[in-house]
CSV table of C-alpha atoms and ligand atoms in Angstrom, one decimal:
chain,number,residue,atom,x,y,z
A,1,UNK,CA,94.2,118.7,124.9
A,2,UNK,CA,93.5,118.4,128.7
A,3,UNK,CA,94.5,120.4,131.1
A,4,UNK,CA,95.2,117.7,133.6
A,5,UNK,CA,97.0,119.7,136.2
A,6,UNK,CA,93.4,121.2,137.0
A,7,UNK,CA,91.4,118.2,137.6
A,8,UNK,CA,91.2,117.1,141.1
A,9,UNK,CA,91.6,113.2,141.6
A,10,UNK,CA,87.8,111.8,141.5
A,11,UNK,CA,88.4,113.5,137.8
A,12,UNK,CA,91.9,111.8,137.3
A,13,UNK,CA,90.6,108.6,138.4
A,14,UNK,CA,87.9,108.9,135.8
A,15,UNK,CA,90.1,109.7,133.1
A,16,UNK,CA,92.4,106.8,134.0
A,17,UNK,CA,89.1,104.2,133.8
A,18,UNK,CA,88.1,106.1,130.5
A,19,UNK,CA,92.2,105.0,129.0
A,20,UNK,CA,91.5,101.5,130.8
A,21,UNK,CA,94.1,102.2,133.5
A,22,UNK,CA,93.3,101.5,136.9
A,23,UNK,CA,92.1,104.1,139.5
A,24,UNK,CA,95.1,104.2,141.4
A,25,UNK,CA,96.9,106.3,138.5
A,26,UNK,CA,95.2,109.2,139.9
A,27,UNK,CA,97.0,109.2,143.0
A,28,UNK,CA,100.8,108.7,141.3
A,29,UNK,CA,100.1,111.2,138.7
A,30,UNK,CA,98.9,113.8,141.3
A,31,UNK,CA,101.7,113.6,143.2
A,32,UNK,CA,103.8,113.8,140.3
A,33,UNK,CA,102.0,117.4,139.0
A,34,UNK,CA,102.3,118.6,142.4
A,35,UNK,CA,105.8,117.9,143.1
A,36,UNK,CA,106.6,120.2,140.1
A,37,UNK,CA,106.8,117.8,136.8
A,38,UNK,CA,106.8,119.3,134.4
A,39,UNK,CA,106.6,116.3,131.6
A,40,UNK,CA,104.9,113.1,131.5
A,41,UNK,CA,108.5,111.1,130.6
A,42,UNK,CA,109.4,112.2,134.1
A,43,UNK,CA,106.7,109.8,135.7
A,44,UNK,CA,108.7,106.9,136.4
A,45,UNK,CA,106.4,104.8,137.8
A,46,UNK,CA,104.1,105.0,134.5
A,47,UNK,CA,104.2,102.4,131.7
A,48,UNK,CA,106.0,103.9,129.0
A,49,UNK,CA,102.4,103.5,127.1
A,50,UNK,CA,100.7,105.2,129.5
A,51,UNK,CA,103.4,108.1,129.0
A,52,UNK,CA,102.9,108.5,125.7
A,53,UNK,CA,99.0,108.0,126.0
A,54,UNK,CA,99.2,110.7,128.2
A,55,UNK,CA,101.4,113.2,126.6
A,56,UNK,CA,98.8,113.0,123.4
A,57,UNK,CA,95.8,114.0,125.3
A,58,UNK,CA,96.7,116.7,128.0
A,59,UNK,CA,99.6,119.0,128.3
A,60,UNK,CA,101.1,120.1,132.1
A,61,UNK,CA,101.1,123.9,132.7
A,62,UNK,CA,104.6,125.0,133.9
A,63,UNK,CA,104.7,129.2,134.0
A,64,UNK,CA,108.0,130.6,132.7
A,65,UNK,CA,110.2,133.1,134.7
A,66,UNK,CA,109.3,136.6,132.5
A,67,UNK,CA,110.9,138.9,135.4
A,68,UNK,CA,111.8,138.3,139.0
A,69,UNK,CA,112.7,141.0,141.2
A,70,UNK,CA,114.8,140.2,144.5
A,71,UNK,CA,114.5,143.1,147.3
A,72,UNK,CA,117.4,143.7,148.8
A,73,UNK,CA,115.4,145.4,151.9
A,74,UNK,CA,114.0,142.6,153.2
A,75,UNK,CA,114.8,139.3,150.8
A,76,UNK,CA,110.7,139.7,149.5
A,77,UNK,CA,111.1,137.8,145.5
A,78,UNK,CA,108.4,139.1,142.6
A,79,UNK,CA,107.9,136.9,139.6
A,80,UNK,CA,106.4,137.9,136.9
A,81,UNK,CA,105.1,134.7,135.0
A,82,UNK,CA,104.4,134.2,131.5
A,83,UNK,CA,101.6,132.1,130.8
A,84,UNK,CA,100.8,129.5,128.0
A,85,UNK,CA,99.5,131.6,126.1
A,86,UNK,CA,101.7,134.6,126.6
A,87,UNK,CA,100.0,136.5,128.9
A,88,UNK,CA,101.9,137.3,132.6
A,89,UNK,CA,100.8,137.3,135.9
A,90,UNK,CA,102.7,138.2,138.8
A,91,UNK,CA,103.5,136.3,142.3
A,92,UNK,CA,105.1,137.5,145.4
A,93,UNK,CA,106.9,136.0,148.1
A,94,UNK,CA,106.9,137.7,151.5
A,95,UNK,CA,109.0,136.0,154.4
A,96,UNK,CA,107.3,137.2,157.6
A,97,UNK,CA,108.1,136.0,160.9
A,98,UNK,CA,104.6,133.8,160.8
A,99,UNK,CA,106.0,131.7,158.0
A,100,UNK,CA,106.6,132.4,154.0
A,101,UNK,CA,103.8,133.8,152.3
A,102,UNK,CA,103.0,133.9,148.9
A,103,UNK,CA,100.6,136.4,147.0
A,104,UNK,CA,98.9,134.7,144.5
A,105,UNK,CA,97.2,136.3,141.2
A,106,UNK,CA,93.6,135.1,140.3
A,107,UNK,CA,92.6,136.5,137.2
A,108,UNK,CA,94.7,138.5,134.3
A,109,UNK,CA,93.8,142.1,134.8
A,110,UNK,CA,90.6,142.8,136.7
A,111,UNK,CA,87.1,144.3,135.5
A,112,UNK,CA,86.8,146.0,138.9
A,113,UNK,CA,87.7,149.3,138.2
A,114,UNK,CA,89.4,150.7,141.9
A,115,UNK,CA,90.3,153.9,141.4
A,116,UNK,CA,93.7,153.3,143.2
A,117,UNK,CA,94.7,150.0,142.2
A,118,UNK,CA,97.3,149.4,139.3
A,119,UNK,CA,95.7,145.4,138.5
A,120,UNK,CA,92.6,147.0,136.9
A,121,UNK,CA,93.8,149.3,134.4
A,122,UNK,CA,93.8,147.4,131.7
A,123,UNK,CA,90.6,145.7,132.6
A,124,UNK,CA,90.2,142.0,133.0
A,125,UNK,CA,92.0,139.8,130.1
A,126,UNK,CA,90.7,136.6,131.1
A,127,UNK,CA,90.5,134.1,134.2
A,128,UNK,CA,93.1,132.0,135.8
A,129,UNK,CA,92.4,128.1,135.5
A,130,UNK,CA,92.8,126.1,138.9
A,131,UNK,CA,96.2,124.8,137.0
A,132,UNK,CA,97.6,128.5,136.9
A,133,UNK,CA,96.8,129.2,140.4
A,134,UNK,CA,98.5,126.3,141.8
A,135,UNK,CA,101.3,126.8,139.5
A,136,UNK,CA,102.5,130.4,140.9
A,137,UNK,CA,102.4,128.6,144.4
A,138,UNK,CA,104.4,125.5,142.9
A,139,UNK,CA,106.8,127.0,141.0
A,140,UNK,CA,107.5,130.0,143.7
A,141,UNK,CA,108.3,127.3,145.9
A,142,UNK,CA,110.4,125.6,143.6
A,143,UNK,CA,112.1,128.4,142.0
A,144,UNK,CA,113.2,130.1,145.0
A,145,UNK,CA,113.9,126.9,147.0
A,146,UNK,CA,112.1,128.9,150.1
A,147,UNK,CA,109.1,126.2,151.5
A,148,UNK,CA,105.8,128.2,151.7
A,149,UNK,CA,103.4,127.8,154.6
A,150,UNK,CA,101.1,130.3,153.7
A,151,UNK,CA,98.9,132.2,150.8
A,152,UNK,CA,97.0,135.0,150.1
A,153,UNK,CA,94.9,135.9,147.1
A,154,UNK,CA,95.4,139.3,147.2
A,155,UNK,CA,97.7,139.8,143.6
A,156,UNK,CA,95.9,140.1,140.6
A,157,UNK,CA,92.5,139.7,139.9
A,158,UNK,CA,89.2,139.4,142.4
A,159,UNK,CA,89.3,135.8,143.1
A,160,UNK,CA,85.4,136.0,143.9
A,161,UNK,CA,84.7,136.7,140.2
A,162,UNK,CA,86.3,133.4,139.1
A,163,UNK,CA,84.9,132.0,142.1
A,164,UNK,CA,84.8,128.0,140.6
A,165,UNK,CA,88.3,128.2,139.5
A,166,UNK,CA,89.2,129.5,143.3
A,167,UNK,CA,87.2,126.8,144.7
A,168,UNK,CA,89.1,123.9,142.7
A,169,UNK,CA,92.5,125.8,143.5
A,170,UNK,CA,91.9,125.8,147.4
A,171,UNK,CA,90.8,122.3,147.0
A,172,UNK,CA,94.3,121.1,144.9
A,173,UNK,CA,96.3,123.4,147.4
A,174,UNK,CA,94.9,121.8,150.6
A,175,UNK,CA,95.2,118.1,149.1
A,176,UNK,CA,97.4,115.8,151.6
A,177,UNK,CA,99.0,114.4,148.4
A,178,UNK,CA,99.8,117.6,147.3
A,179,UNK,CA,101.3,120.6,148.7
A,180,UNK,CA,99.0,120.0,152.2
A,181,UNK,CA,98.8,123.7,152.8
A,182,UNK,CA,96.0,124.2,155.0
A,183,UNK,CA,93.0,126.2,154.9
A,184,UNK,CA,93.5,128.5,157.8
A,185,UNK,CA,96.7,129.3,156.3
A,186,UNK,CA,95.0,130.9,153.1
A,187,UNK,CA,93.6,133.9,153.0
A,188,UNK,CA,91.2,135.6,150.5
A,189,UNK,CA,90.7,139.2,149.7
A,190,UNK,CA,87.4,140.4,147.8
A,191,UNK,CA,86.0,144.1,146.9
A,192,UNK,CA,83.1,142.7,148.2
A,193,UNK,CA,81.0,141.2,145.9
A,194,UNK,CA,77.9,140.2,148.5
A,195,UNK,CA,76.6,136.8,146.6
A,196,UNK,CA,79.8,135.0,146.0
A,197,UNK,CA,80.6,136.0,150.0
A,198,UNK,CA,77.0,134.4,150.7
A,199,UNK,CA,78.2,131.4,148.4
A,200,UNK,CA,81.4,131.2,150.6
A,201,UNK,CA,79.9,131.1,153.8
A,202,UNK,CA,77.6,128.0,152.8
A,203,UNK,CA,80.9,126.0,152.1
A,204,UNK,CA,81.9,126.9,156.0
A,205,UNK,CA,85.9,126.7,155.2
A,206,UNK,CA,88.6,127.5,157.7
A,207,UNK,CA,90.2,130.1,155.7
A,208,UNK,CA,90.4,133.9,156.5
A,209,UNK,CA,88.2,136.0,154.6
A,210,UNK,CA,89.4,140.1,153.9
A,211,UNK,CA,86.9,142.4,152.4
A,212,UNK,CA,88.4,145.3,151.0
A,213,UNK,CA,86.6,148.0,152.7
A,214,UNK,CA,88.6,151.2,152.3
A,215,UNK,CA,85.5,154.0,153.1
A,216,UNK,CA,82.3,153.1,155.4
A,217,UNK,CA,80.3,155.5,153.6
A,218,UNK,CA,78.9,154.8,150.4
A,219,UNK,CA,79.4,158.5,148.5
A,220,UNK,CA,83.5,157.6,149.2
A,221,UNK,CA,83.0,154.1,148.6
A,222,UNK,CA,81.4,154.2,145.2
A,223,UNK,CA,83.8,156.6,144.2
A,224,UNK,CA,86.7,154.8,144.4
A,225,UNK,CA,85.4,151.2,144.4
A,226,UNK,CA,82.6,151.0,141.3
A,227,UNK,CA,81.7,148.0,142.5
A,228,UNK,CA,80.0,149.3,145.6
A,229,UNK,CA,77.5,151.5,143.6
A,230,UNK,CA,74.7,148.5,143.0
A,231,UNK,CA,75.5,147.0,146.6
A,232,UNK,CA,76.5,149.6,149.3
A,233,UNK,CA,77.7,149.4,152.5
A,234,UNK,CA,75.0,147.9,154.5
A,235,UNK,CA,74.4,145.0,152.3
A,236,UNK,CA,78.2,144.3,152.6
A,237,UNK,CA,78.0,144.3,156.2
A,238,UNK,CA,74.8,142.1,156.1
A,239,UNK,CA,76.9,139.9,154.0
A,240,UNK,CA,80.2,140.1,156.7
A,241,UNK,CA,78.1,139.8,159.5
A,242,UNK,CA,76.3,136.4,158.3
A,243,UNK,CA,79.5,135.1,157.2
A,244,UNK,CA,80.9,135.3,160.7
A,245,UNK,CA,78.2,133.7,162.4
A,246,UNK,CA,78.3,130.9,159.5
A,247,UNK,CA,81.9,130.2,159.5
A,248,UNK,CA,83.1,131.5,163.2
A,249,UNK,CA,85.9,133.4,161.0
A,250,UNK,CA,86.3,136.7,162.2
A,251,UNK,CA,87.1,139.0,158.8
A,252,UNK,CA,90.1,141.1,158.3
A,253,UNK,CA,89.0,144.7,157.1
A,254,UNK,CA,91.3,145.9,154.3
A,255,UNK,CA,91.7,149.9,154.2
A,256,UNK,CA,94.4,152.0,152.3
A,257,UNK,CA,94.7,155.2,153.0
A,258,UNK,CA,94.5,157.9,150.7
A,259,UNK,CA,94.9,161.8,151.7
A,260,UNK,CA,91.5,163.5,151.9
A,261,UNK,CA,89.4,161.1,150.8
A,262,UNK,CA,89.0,158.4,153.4
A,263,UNK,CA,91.3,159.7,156.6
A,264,UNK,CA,88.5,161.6,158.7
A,265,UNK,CA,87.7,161.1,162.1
A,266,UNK,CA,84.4,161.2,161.6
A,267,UNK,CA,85.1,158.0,159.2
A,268,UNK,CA,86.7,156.1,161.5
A,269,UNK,CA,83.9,156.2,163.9
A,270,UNK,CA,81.0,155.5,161.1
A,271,UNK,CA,84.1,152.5,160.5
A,272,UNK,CA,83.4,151.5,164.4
A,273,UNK,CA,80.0,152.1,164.1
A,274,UNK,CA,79.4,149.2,161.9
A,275,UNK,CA,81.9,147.0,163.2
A,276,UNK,CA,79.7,146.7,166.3
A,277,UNK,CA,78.4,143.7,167.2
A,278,UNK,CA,80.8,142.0,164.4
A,279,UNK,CA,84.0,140.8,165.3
A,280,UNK,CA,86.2,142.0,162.6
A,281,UNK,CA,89.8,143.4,162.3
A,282,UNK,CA,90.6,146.2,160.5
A,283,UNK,CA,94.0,146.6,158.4
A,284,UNK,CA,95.2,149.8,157.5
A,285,UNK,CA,97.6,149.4,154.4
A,286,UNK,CA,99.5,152.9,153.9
A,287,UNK,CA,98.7,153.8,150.2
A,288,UNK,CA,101.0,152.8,147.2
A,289,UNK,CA,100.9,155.3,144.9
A,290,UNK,CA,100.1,154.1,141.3
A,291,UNK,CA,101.4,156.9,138.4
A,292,UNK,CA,98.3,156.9,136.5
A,293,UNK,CA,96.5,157.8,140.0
A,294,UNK,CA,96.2,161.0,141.2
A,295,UNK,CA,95.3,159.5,144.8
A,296,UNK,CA,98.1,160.3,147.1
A,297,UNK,CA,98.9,158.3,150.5
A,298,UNK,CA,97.3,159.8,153.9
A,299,UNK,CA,99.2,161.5,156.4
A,300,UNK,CA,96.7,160.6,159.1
A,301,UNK,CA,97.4,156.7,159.3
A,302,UNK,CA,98.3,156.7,163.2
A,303,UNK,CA,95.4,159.5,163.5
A,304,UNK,CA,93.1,157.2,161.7
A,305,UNK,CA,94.4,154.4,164.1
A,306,UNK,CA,94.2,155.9,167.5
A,307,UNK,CA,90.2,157.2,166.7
A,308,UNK,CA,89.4,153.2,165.9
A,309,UNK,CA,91.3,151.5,169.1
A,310,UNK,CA,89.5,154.5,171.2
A,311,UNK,CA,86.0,152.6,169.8
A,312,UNK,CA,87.5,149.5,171.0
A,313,UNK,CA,88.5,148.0,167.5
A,314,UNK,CA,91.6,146.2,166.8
A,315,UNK,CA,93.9,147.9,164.0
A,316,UNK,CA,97.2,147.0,162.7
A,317,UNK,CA,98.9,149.2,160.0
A,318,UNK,CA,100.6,147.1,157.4
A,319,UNK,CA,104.0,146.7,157.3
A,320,UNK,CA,105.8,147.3,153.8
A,321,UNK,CA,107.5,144.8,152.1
A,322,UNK,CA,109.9,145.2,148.7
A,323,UNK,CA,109.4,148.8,148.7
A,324,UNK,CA,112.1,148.7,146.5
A,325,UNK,CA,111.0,146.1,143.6
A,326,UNK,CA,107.1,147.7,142.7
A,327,UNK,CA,106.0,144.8,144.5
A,328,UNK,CA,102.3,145.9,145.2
A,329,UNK,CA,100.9,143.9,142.3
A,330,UNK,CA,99.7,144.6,138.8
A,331,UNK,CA,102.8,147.6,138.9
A,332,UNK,CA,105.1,144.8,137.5
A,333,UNK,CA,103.1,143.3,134.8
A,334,UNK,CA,101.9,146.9,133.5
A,335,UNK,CA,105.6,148.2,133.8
A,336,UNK,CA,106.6,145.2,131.6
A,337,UNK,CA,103.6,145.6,129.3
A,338,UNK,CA,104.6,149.5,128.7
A,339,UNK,CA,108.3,148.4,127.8
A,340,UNK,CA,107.2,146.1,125.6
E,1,SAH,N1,90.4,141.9,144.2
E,1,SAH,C1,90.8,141.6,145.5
E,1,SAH,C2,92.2,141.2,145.7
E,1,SAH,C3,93.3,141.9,145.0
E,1,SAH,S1,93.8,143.5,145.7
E,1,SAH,C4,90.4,142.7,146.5
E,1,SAH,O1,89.9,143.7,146.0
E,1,SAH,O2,90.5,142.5,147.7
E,1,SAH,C5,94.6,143.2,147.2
E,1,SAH,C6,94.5,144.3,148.1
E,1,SAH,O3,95.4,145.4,147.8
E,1,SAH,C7,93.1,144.9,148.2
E,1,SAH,O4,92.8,145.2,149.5
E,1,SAH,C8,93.3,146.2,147.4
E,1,SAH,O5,92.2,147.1,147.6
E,1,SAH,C9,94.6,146.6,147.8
E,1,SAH,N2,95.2,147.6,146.9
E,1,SAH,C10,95.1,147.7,145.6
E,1,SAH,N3,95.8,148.8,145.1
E,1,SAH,C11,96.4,149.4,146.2
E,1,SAH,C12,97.3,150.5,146.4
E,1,SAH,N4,97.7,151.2,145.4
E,1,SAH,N5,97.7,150.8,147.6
E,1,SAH,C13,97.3,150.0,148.7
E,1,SAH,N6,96.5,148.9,148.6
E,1,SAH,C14,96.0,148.6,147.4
């Protein structure tokens, strides 16, 4: 069985010519997937042959509703899917002032190891298809009747380590027959993995681009991000600063903030010190605390702040959203995995 909902339409058009149908399927049966069917019998404008042809060779992903969580703070949703195959993911909805944002999972756990992050615990299960991805944007939309005008990969999963999958996804997602969402309304978050950033910048897209930096030295950094120990700092910085001059993107610098570990002053200005010459942003995310974790959350954020805008860097500290509902993600999908 296909998968149709992944292929893009130069694939669905081939398909169609493969079943003798002409080209132009593609285009009515993309719009169709993207608008939320759910079955083939639904696509009225197919022959009832082509219906049935269809339903025999590919099946349409549709994730159902496992969980969803509705904070009563500040109207932010959590869904936790459950997959095809019975595994869940989780997808959040955030209505900011700039426009409703969804936070998208990319993978089913994670294989990176951060030592404060609740996603990676369980280590990676297995990658998202393109289908999946679209899906938690799709059916957010559709479940919560709130339109969405932005999207961030920043739930489950490093999206750079299922870096094909990602790159179909942004392509379905941006599609003008499809939900049109575009590029400089997505954003990407990585732990930094320096070849698939390198790959990135060579495609030149419009999005935003956040490294999750959280310590600018590499004893801290390899000690709460693995992944830094084969590439260190520097190299990531090579890899930030030649993405800027490739793309013309400046990146968002992701930091949470964890109590003795990477609060110092004299980290903030090594923090400055290679954000020279870079134009970058830096985002200081107040630390959830994870139960498994003994990391605990800094008391130093404004601290932190001031010693960065003093080196003439731009800082914001990010607001919270559904304090209330574990809405930093992978705390949902373990929670549910522990009760059941
Ligand atoms: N793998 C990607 C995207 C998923 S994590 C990445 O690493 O960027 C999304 C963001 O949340 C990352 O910046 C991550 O470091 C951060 N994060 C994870 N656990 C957190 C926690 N307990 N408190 C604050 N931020 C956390």
């Amino acid at each position: 069985m296909t998968d149709i909902k992944s292929m893009n339409q130069a694939e669905m058009a081939d398909y169609f010519r493969e079943l003798g149908e002409p080209a132009f399927r593609a285009k009515q049966v993309f719009q169709w997937l993207h608008r939320g069917a759910v079955s083939f019998d639904d696509m009225t404008n197919l022959s009832k042959g082509l219906r049935e042809k269809l339903s025999g060779s590919c099946y349409i992903t549709a994730p159902a509703v496992e969980r969803k969580q509705v904070s009563a703070q500040d109207g932010t949703i959590k869904y936790l899917w459950k997959l095809r195959d019975g595994n869940c993911i989780e997808t959040v909805l955030m209505r900011y002032h700039h426009g409703n944002t969804v936070c998208i999972s990319s993978q089913v756990g994670c294989r990176m190891g951060c030592a404060f992050c609740a996603s990676t615990l369980g280590g990676k299960v297995r990658n998202l298809t393109p289908s999946e991805m679209l899906d938690q944007v799709l059916f957010t939309q559709l479940d919560s009747g709130v339109p969405i005008s932005n999207i961030v990969l920043m739930g489950i999963g490093e999206p750079l380590d299922n870096f094909d999958t990602v790159m179909r996804f942004l392509e379905l997602v941006n599609h003008p027959d499809g939900l049109n969402i575009g590029m400089r309304h997505i954003s990407l978050s990585t732990c930094g993995l320096v070849e698939k950033i390198d790959k990135l910048a060579d495609l030149r897209l419009q999005l935003t681009l956040s490294v999750s930096l959280h310590a600018p030295d590499d004893e801290t950094r390899s000690r709460i991000m693995p992944v830094n120990k084969a590439v260190g700092v520097e190299r990531l910085f090579r890899s930030c600063r030649q993405y800027f001059e490739k793309t013309g993107r400046r990146i968002s610098y992701e930091y949470a903030m964890i109590d003795g570990v990477n609060d110092s002053d004299w980290q903030a200005d090594l923090l400055a010190k290679h954000l020279k010459g870079t134009p970058g942003h830096v985002n200081l995310i107040p630390l959830n605390e994870v139960k498994e974790s003994p990391l605990k959350p800094s008391r130093r954020v404004e601290a932190f702040q001031k010693r960065l805008e003093q080196h003439g860097i731009t800082v914001t500290v990010r607001r919270k959203l559904g304090g209330d509902i574990d809405a930093s993600c992978g705390q949902l999908r373990r929670k549910a995995m522990q009760e059941s």
